[in-house]
Tab-separated table of C-alpha atoms in Angstrom:
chain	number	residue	atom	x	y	z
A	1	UNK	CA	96.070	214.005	142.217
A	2	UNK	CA	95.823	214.240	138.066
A	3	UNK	CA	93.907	216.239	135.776
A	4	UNK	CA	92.171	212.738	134.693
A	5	UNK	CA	91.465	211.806	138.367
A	6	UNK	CA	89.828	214.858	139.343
A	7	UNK	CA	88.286	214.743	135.905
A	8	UNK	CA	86.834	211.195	136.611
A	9	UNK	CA	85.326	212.103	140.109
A	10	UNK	CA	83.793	215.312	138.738
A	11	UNK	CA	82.230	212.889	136.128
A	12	UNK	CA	80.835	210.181	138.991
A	13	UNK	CA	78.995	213.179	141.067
A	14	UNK	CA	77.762	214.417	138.567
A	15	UNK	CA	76.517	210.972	137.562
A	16	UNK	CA	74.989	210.623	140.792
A	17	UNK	CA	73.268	213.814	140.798
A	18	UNK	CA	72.054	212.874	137.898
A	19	UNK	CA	70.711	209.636	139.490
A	20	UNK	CA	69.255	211.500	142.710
A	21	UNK	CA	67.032	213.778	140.554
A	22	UNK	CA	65.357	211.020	138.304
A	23	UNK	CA	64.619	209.119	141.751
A	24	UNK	CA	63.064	212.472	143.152
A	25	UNK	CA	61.281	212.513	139.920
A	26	UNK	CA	60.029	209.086	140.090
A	27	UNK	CA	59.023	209.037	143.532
A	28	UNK	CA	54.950	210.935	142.551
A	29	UNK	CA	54.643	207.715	140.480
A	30	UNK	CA	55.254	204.825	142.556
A	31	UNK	CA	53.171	201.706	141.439
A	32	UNK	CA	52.810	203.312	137.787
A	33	UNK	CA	54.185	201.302	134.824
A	34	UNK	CA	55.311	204.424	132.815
A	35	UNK	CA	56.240	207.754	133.801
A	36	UNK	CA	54.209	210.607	131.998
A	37	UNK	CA	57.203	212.762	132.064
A	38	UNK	CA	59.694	210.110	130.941
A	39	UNK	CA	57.325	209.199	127.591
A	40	UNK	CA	55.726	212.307	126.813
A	41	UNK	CA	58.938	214.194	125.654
A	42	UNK	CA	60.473	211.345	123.634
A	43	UNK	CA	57.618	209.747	121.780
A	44	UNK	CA	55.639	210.770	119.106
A	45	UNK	CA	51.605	212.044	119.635
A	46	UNK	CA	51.024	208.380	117.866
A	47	UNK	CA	53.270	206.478	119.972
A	48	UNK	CA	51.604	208.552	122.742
A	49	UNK	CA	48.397	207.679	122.656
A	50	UNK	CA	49.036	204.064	121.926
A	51	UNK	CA	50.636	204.083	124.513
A	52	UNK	CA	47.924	205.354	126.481
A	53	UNK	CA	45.212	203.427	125.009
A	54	UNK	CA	47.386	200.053	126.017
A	55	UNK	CA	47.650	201.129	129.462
A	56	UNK	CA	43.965	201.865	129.849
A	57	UNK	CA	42.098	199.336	127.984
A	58	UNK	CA	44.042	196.202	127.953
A	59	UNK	CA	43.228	195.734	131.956
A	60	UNK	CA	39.844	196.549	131.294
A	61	UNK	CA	39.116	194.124	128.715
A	62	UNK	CA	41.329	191.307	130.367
A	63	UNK	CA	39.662	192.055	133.880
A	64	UNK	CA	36.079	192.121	131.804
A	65	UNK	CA	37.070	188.520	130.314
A	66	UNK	CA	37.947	186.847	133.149
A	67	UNK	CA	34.855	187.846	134.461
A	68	UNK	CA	32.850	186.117	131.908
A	69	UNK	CA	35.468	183.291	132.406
A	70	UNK	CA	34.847	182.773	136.182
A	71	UNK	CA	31.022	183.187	135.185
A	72	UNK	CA	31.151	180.302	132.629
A	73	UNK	CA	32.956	178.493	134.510
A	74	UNK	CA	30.754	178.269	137.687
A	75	UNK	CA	28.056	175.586	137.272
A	76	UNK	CA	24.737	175.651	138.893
A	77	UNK	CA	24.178	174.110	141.978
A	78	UNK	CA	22.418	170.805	141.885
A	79	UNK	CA	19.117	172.535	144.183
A	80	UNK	CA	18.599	175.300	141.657
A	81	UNK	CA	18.786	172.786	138.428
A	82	UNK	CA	16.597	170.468	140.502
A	83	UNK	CA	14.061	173.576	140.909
A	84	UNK	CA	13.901	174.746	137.272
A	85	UNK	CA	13.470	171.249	135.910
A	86	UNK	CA	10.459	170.569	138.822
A	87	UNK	CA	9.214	173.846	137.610
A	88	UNK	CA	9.244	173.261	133.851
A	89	UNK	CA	7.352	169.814	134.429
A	90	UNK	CA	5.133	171.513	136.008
A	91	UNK	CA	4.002	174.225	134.066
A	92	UNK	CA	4.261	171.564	130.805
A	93	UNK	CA	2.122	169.479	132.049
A	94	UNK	CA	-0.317	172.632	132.953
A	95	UNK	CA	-0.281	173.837	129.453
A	96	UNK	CA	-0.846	170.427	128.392
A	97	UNK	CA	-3.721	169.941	130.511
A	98	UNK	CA	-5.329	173.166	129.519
A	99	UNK	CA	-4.806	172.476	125.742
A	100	UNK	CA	-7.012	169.019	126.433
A	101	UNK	CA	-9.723	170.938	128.664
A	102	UNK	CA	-10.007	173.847	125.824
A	103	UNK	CA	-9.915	171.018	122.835
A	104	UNK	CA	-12.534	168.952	124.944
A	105	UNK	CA	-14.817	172.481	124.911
A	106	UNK	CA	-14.265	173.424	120.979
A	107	UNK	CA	-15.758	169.948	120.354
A	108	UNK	CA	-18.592	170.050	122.488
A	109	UNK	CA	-19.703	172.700	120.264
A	110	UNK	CA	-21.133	172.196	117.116
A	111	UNK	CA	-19.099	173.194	113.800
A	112	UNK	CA	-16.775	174.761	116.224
A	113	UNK	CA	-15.232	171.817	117.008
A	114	UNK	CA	-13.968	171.204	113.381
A	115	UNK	CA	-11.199	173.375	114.775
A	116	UNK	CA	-10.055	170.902	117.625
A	117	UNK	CA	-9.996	168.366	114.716
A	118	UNK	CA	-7.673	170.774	112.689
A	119	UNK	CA	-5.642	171.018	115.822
A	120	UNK	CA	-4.937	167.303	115.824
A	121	UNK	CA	-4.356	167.138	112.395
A	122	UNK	CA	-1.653	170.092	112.767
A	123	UNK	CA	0.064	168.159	115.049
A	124	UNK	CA	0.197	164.959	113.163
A	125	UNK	CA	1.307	167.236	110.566
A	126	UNK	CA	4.246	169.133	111.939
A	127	UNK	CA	6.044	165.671	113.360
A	128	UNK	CA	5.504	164.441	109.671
A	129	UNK	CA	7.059	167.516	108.472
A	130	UNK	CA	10.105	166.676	110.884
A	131	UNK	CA	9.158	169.272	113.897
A	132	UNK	CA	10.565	167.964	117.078
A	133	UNK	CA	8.711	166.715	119.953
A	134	UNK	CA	8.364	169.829	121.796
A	135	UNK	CA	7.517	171.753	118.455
A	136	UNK	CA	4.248	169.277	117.663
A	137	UNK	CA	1.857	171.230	119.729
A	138	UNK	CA	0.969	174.479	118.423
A	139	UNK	CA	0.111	177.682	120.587
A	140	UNK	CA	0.739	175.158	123.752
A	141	UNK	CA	2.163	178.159	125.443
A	142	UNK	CA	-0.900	180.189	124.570
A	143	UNK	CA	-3.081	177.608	125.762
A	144	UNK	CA	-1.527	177.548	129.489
A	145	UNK	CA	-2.180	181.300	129.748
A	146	UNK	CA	-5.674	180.896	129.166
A	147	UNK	CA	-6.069	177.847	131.022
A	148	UNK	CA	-4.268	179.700	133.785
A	149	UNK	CA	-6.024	183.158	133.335
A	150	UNK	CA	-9.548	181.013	133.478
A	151	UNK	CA	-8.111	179.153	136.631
A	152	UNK	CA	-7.449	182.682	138.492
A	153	UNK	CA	-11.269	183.777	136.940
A	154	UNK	CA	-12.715	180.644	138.865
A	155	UNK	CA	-10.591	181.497	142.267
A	156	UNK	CA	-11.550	185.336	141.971
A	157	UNK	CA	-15.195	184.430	141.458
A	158	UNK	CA	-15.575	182.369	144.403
A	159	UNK	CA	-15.910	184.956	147.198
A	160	UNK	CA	-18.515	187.106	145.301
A	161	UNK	CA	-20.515	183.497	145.153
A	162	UNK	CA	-20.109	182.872	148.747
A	163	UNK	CA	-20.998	186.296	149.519
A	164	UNK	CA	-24.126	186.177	147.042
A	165	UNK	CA	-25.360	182.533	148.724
A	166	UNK	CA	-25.472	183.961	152.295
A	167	UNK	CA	-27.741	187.124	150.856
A	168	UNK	CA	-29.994	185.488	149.050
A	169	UNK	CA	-30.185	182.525	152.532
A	170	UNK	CA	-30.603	185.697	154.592
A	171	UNK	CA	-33.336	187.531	152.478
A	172	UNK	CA	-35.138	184.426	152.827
A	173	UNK	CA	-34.550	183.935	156.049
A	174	UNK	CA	-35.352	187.804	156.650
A	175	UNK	CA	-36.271	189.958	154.075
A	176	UNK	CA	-35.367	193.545	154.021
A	177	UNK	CA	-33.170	193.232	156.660
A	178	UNK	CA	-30.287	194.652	157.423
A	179	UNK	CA	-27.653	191.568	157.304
A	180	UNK	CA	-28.902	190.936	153.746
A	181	UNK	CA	-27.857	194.587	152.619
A	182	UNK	CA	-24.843	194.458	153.981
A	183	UNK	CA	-24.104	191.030	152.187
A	184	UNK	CA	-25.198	192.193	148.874
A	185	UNK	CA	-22.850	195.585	149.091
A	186	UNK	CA	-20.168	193.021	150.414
A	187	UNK	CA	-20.647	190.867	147.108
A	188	UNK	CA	-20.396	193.835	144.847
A	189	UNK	CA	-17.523	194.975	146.470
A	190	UNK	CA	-15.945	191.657	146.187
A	191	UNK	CA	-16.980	191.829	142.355
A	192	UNK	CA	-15.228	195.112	141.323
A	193	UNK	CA	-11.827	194.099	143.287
A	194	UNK	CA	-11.920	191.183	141.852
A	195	UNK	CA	-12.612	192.260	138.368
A	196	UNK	CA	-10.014	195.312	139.188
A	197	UNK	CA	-7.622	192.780	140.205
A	198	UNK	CA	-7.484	190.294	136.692
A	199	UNK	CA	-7.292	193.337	134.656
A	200	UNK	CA	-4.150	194.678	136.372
A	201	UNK	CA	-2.739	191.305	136.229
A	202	UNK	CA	-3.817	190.814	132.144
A	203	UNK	CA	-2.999	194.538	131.790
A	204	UNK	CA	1.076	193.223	133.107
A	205	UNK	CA	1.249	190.231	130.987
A	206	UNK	CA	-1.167	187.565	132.332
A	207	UNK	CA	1.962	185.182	133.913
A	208	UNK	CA	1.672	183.458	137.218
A	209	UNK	CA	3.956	186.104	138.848
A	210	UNK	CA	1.188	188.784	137.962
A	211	UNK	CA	-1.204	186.954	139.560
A	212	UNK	CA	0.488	186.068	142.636
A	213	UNK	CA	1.724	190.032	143.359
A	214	UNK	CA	0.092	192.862	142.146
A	215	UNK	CA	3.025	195.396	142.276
A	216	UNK	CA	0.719	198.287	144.327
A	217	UNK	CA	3.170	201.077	143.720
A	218	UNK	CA	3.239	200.537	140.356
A	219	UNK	CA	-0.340	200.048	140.403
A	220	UNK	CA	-0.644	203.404	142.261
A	221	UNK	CA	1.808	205.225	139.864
A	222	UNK	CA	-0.135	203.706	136.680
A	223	UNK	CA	-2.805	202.481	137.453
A	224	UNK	CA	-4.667	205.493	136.498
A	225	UNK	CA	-3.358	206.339	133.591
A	226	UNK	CA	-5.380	205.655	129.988
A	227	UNK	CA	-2.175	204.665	128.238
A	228	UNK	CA	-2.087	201.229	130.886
A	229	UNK	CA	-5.111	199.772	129.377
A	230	UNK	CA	-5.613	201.733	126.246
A	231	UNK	CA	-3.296	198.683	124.838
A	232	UNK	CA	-5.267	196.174	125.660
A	233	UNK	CA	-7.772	195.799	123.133
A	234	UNK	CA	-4.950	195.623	120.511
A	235	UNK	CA	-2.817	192.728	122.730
A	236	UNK	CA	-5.939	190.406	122.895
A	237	UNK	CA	-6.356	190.920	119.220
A	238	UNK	CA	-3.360	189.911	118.410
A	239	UNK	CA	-3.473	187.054	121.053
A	240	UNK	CA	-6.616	186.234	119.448
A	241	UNK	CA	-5.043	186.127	115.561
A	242	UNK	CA	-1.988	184.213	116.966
A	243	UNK	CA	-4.362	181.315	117.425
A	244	UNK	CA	-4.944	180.823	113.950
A	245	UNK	CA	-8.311	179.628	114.469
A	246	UNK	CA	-9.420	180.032	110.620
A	247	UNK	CA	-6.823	178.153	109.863
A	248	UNK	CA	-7.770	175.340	111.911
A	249	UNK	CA	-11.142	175.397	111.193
A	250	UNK	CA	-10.062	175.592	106.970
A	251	UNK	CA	-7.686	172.445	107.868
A	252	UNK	CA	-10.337	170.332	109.827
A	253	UNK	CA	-13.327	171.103	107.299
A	254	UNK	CA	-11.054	169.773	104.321
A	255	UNK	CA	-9.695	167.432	106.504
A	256	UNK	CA	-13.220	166.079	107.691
A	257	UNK	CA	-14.878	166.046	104.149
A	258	UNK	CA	-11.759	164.127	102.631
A	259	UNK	CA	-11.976	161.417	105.249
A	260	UNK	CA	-15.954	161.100	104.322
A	261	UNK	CA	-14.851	160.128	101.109
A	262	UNK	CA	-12.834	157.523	102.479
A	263	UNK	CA	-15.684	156.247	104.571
A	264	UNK	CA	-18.019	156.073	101.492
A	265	UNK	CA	-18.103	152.176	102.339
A	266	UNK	CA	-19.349	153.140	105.673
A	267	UNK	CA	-22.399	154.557	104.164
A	268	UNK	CA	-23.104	151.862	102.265
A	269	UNK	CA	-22.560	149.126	105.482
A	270	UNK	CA	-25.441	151.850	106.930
A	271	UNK	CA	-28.116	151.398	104.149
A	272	UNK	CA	-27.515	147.955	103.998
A	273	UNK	CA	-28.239	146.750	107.452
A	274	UNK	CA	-31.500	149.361	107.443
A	275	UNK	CA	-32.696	147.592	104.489
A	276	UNK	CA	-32.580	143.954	106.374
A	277	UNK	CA	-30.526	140.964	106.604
A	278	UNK	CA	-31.671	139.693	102.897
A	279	UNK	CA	-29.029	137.968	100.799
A	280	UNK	CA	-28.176	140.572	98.797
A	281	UNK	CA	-27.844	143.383	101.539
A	282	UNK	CA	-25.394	140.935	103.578
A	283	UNK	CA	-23.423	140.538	100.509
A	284	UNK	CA	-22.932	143.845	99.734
A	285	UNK	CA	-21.980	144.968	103.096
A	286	UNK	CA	-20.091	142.389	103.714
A	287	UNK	CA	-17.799	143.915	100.583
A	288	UNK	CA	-18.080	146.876	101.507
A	289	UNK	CA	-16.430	146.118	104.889
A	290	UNK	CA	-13.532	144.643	103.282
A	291	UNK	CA	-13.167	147.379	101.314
A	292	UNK	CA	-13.374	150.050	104.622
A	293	UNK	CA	-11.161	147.949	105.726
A	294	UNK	CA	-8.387	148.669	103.422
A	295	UNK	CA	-9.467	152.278	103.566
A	296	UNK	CA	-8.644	152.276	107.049
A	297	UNK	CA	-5.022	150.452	106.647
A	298	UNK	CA	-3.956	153.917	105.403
A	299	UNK	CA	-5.803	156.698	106.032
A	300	UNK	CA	-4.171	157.358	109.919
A	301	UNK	CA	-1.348	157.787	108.038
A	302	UNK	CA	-2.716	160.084	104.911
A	303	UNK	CA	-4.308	162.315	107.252
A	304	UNK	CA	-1.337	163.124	108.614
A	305	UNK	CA	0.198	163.345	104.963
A	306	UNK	CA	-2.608	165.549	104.243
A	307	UNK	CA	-1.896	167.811	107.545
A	308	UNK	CA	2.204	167.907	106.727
A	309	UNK	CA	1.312	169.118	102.498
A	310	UNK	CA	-1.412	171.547	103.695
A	311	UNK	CA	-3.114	169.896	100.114
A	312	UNK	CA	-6.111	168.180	99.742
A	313	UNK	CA	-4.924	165.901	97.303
A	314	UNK	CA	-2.362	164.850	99.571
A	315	UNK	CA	-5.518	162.478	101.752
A	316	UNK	CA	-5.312	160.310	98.274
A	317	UNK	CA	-1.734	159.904	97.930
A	318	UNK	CA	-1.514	156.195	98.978
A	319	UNK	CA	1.551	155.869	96.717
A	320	UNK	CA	3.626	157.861	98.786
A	321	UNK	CA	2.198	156.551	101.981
A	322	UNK	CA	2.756	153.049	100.889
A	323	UNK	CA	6.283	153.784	99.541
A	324	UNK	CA	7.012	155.574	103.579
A	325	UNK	CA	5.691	152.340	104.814
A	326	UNK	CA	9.038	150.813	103.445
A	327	UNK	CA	11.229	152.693	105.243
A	328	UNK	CA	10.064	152.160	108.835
A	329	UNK	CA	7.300	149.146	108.850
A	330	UNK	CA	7.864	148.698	112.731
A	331	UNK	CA	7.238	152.147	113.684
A	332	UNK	CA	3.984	152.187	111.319
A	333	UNK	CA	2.722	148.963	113.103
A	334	UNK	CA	3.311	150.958	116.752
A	335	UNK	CA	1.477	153.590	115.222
A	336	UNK	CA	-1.205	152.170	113.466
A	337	UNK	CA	-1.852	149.937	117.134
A	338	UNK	CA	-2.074	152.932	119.300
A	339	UNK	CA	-4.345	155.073	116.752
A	340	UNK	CA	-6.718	152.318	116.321
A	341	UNK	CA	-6.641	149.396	119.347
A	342	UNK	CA	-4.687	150.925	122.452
A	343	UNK	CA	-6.466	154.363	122.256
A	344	UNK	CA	-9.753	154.438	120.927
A	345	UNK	CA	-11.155	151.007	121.656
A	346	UNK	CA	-11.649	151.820	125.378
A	347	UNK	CA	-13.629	155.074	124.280
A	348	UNK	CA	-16.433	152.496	122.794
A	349	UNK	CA	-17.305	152.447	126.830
A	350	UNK	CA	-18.202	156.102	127.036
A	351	UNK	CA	-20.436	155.597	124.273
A	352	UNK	CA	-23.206	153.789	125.736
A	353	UNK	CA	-25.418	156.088	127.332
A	354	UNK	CA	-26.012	159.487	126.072
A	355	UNK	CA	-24.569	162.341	128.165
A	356	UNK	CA	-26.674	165.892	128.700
A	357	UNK	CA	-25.392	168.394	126.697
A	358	UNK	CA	-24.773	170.528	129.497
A	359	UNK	CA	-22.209	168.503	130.504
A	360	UNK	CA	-21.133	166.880	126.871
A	361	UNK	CA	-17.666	167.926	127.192
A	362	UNK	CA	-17.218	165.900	129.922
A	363	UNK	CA	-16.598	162.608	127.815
A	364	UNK	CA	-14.896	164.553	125.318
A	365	UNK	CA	-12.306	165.375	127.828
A	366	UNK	CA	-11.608	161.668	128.030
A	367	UNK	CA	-12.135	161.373	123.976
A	368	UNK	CA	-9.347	164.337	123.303
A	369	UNK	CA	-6.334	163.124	126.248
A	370	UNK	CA	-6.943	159.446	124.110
A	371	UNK	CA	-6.820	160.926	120.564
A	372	UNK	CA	-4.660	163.584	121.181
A	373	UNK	CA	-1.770	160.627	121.657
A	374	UNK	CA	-2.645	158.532	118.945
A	375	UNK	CA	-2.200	161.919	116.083
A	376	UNK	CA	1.040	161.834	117.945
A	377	UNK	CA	1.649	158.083	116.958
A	378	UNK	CA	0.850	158.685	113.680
A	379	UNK	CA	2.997	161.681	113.153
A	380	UNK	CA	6.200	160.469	114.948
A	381	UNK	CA	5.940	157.075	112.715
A	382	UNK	CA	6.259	159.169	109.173
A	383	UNK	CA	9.108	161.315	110.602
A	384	UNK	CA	10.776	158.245	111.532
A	385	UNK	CA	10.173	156.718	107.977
A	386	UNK	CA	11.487	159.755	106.403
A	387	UNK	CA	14.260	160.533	108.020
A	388	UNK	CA	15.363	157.019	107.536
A	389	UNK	CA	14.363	157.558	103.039
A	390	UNK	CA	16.422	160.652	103.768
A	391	UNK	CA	19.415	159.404	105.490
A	392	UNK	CA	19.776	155.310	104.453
A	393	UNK	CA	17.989	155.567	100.884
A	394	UNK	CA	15.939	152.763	99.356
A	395	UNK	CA	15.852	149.883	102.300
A	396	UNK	CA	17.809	147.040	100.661
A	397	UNK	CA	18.586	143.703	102.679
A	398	UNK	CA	16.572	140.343	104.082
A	399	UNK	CA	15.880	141.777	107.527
A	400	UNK	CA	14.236	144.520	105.487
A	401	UNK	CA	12.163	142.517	103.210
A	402	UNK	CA	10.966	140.008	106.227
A	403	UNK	CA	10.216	143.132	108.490
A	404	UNK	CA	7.836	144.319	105.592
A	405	UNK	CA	5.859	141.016	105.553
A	406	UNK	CA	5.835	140.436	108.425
A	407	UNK	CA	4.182	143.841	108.930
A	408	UNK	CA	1.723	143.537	106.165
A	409	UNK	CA	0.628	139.537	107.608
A	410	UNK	CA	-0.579	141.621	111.044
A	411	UNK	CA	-2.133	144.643	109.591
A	412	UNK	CA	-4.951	143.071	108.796
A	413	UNK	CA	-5.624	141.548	112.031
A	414	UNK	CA	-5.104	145.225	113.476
A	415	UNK	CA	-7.603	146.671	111.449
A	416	UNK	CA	-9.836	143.510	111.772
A	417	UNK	CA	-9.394	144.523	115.903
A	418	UNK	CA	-10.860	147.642	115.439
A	419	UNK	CA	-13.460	147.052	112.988
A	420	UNK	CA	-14.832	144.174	115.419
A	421	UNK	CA	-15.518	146.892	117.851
A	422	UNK	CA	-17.004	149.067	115.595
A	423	UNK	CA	-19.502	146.534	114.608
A	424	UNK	CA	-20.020	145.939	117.963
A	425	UNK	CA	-20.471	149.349	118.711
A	426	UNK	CA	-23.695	149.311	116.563
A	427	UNK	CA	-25.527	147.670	118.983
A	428	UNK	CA	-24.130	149.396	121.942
A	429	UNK	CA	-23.642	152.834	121.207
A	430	UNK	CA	-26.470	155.674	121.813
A	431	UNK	CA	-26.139	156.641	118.036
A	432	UNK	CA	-26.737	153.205	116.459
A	433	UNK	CA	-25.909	152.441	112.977
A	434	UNK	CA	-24.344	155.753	112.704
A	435	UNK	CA	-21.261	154.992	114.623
A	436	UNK	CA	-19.770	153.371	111.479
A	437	UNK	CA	-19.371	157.152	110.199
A	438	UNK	CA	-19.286	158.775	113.881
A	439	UNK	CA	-15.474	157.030	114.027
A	440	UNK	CA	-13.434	159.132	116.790
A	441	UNK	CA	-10.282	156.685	115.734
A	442	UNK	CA	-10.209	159.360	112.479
A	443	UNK	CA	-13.099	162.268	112.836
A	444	UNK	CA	-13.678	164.548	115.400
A	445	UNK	CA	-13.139	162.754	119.159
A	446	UNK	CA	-16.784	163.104	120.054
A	447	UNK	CA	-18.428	160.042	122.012
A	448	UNK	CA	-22.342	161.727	120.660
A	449	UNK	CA	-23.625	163.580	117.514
A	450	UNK	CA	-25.757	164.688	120.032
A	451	UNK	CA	-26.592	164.489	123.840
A	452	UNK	CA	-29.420	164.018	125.547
């Protein structure tokens, strides 16, 4: 054997050795990318700890992002989409239904209920302004947590009631005795748990959940504390304030005496058929229906103007009104046919007989779900007419010009509809002559200026 050969295998064990030992090093790490030993010798600190920072956060964030991925990516099952819409239906048409009952109260009341007249000229006024449909009725979501907290006042009450009949039946029945006692105590009892009961639930919030479970350990744990209801003064006033009932009650007034101007002819029918059915009496208000006639071909339409410009001056802008009456003269005929034939006609019924005014807002239950769709109407026609300004410009065309006529030959005969009923009315209605001012069509939506 040669000096190279021997060389050579002295070269391939040691080779091998070489080979064993990084294997034996290698072996503590098994299922690791990198060796610490086999990077922390060679590479610099900076190299290091990228190094590091690759191997520790990239799986995180990957793992954390297909995470969200898979999350995204799962729908929802058909019975849970099926259950939130049936439970948004039904707690919109709850807060709807407790905005008309609380509108219908504010205008059973006098002076009070220039605010539910406000109201409906706030929502003619924000569709004009361009709010969507489920943005044109303000504080609705308010509204269905008093209507609900009111609903759970009625349930509450009704044992204490029960419990109060059958004491006062067995003190007649028995006085002094000792069935009556008991049913008295039992009624108070009743009284402070229920009271007890409401305030924890307003105390949490108010929501149907709160209502439903009253959460004893928390109840127990702070209940009795000062700092659980020390807040609540301050949250109803600020419930309270988030109502904006001045506001409402500033918008109706204006709104109110600038539509009295506009029913000036009105007056003037009034004090001519008091003073008799001479010539010159019929001739006069004879003119002066033509002319509240034309008053009331726009002024649907200006109150909701006035409502959108928060302005006064805005109720006698019938320039602007007549130049939005180009843009969409369909949509202002569907309007101006709900707010004065489809809606309010029928109401002429309810005005017949007087109701007691401890029950007067009864009818104006009806009077407000009638109304409250027509300021709708109204509001949804000058969006659509402004939009279309906005979007398409001055209308130009035939169909265009034809669509305007046409519109302005059946106006009249809308109007004529209406006033026919009114006349009517006169004769009909518990207030007499003054239903020519008392119009629900455009004032407040109350069938009396007072009950009986």
């Amino acid at each position: 054997m040669t000096d190279s050969d021997s060389l050579n295998l002295t070269d391939l064990a040691l080779e091998s050795k070489d080979l064993d030992s990084i294997d034996a090093a290698n072996e503590p790490f098994v299922g690791k990318l990198v060796s610490p030993e086999l990077v922390t010798d060679d590479l610099p600190a900076t190299t290091e700890s990228q190094l590091d920072d690759s191997l520790v956060e990239l799986p995180a964030s990957t793992s954390h992002q297909s995470l969200e991925t898979s999350a995204i990516e799962q729908p929802k099952s058909w019975f849970r989409r099926t259950v939130a819409w049936v439970s948004w239906c039904f707690r919109s048409l709850f807060c709807i239904a407790s905005l008309i009952v609380l509108l219908a109260f504010l205008t059973a009341i006098p002076i009070v209920q220039l605010i539910a007249f406000g109201y409906l000229l706030r929502v003619a006024g924000n569709l004009t302004a361009g709010a969507k449909f489920r943005d044109a009725l303000p504080h609705l979501q308010e509204a269905g947590q008093i209507g609900l907290a009111l609903t759970a006042l009625f349930l509450a009450a009704l044992p204490t009631q029960l419990l109060a009949h059958e004491e006062s039946v067995a003190e007649i029945v028995s006085p002094g005795s000792s069935q009556a006692t008991l049913l008295r105590w039992l009624s108070i009892a009743s009284s402070l748990l229920a009271i007890g009961y409401l305030m924890w639930a307003w105390a949490r919030g108010g929501r149907l959940v709160h209502y439903l479970w009253p959460q004893p350990k928390r109840f127990f744990r702070e209940g009795f504390r000062l700092k659980t209801w020390s807040s609540l003064p301050d949250r109803l006033w600020n419930f309270t304030t988030s109502l904006e009932l001045p506001t409402l009650f500033w918008l109706g007034l204006r709104g109110a005496a600038g539509t009295l101007v506009w029913l000036i002819p009105a007056f003037i029918i009034i004090t001519a058929f008091r003073e008799g059915e001479t010539g010159l009496a019929g001739l006069v208000g004879f003119l002066s229906l033509i002319l509240l006639g034309i008053s009331m071909l726009y002024l649907p339409m200006l109150q909701a103007h006035f409502a959108a410009e928060n302005r006064l001056r805005a109720l006698f802008d019938v320039r602007t009104i007549r130049r939005d009456f180009r843009h969409a003269p369909w949509a202002w005929l569907g309007a101006m046919i709900c707010s004065m034939v489809i809606l309010p006609i029928p109401l002429y019924l309810l005005k017949i007989e007087a109701t007691p005014r401890e029950v007067m807002w009864l009818p104006c239950l009806v009077f407000v779900a009638f109304i409250l769709p027509a300021r709708v109407a109204a509001g949804l026609a000058l969006r659509r007419a402004r939009h279309r300004a906005k979007v398409h410009g001055e209308p130009t065309g035939r169909w265009n010009t034809v669509s305007r006529w046409l519109v302005r030959l059946i106006m009249p005969a809308v109007v004529g509809v209406y006033l026919l009923f009114v006349y009517v009315s006169q004769y009909t209605s518990w207030d007499g002559y003054l239903t020519w001012v008392q119009q629900h069509a455009i004032l407040i939506p109350v069938p009396f200026l007072s009950g009986t």
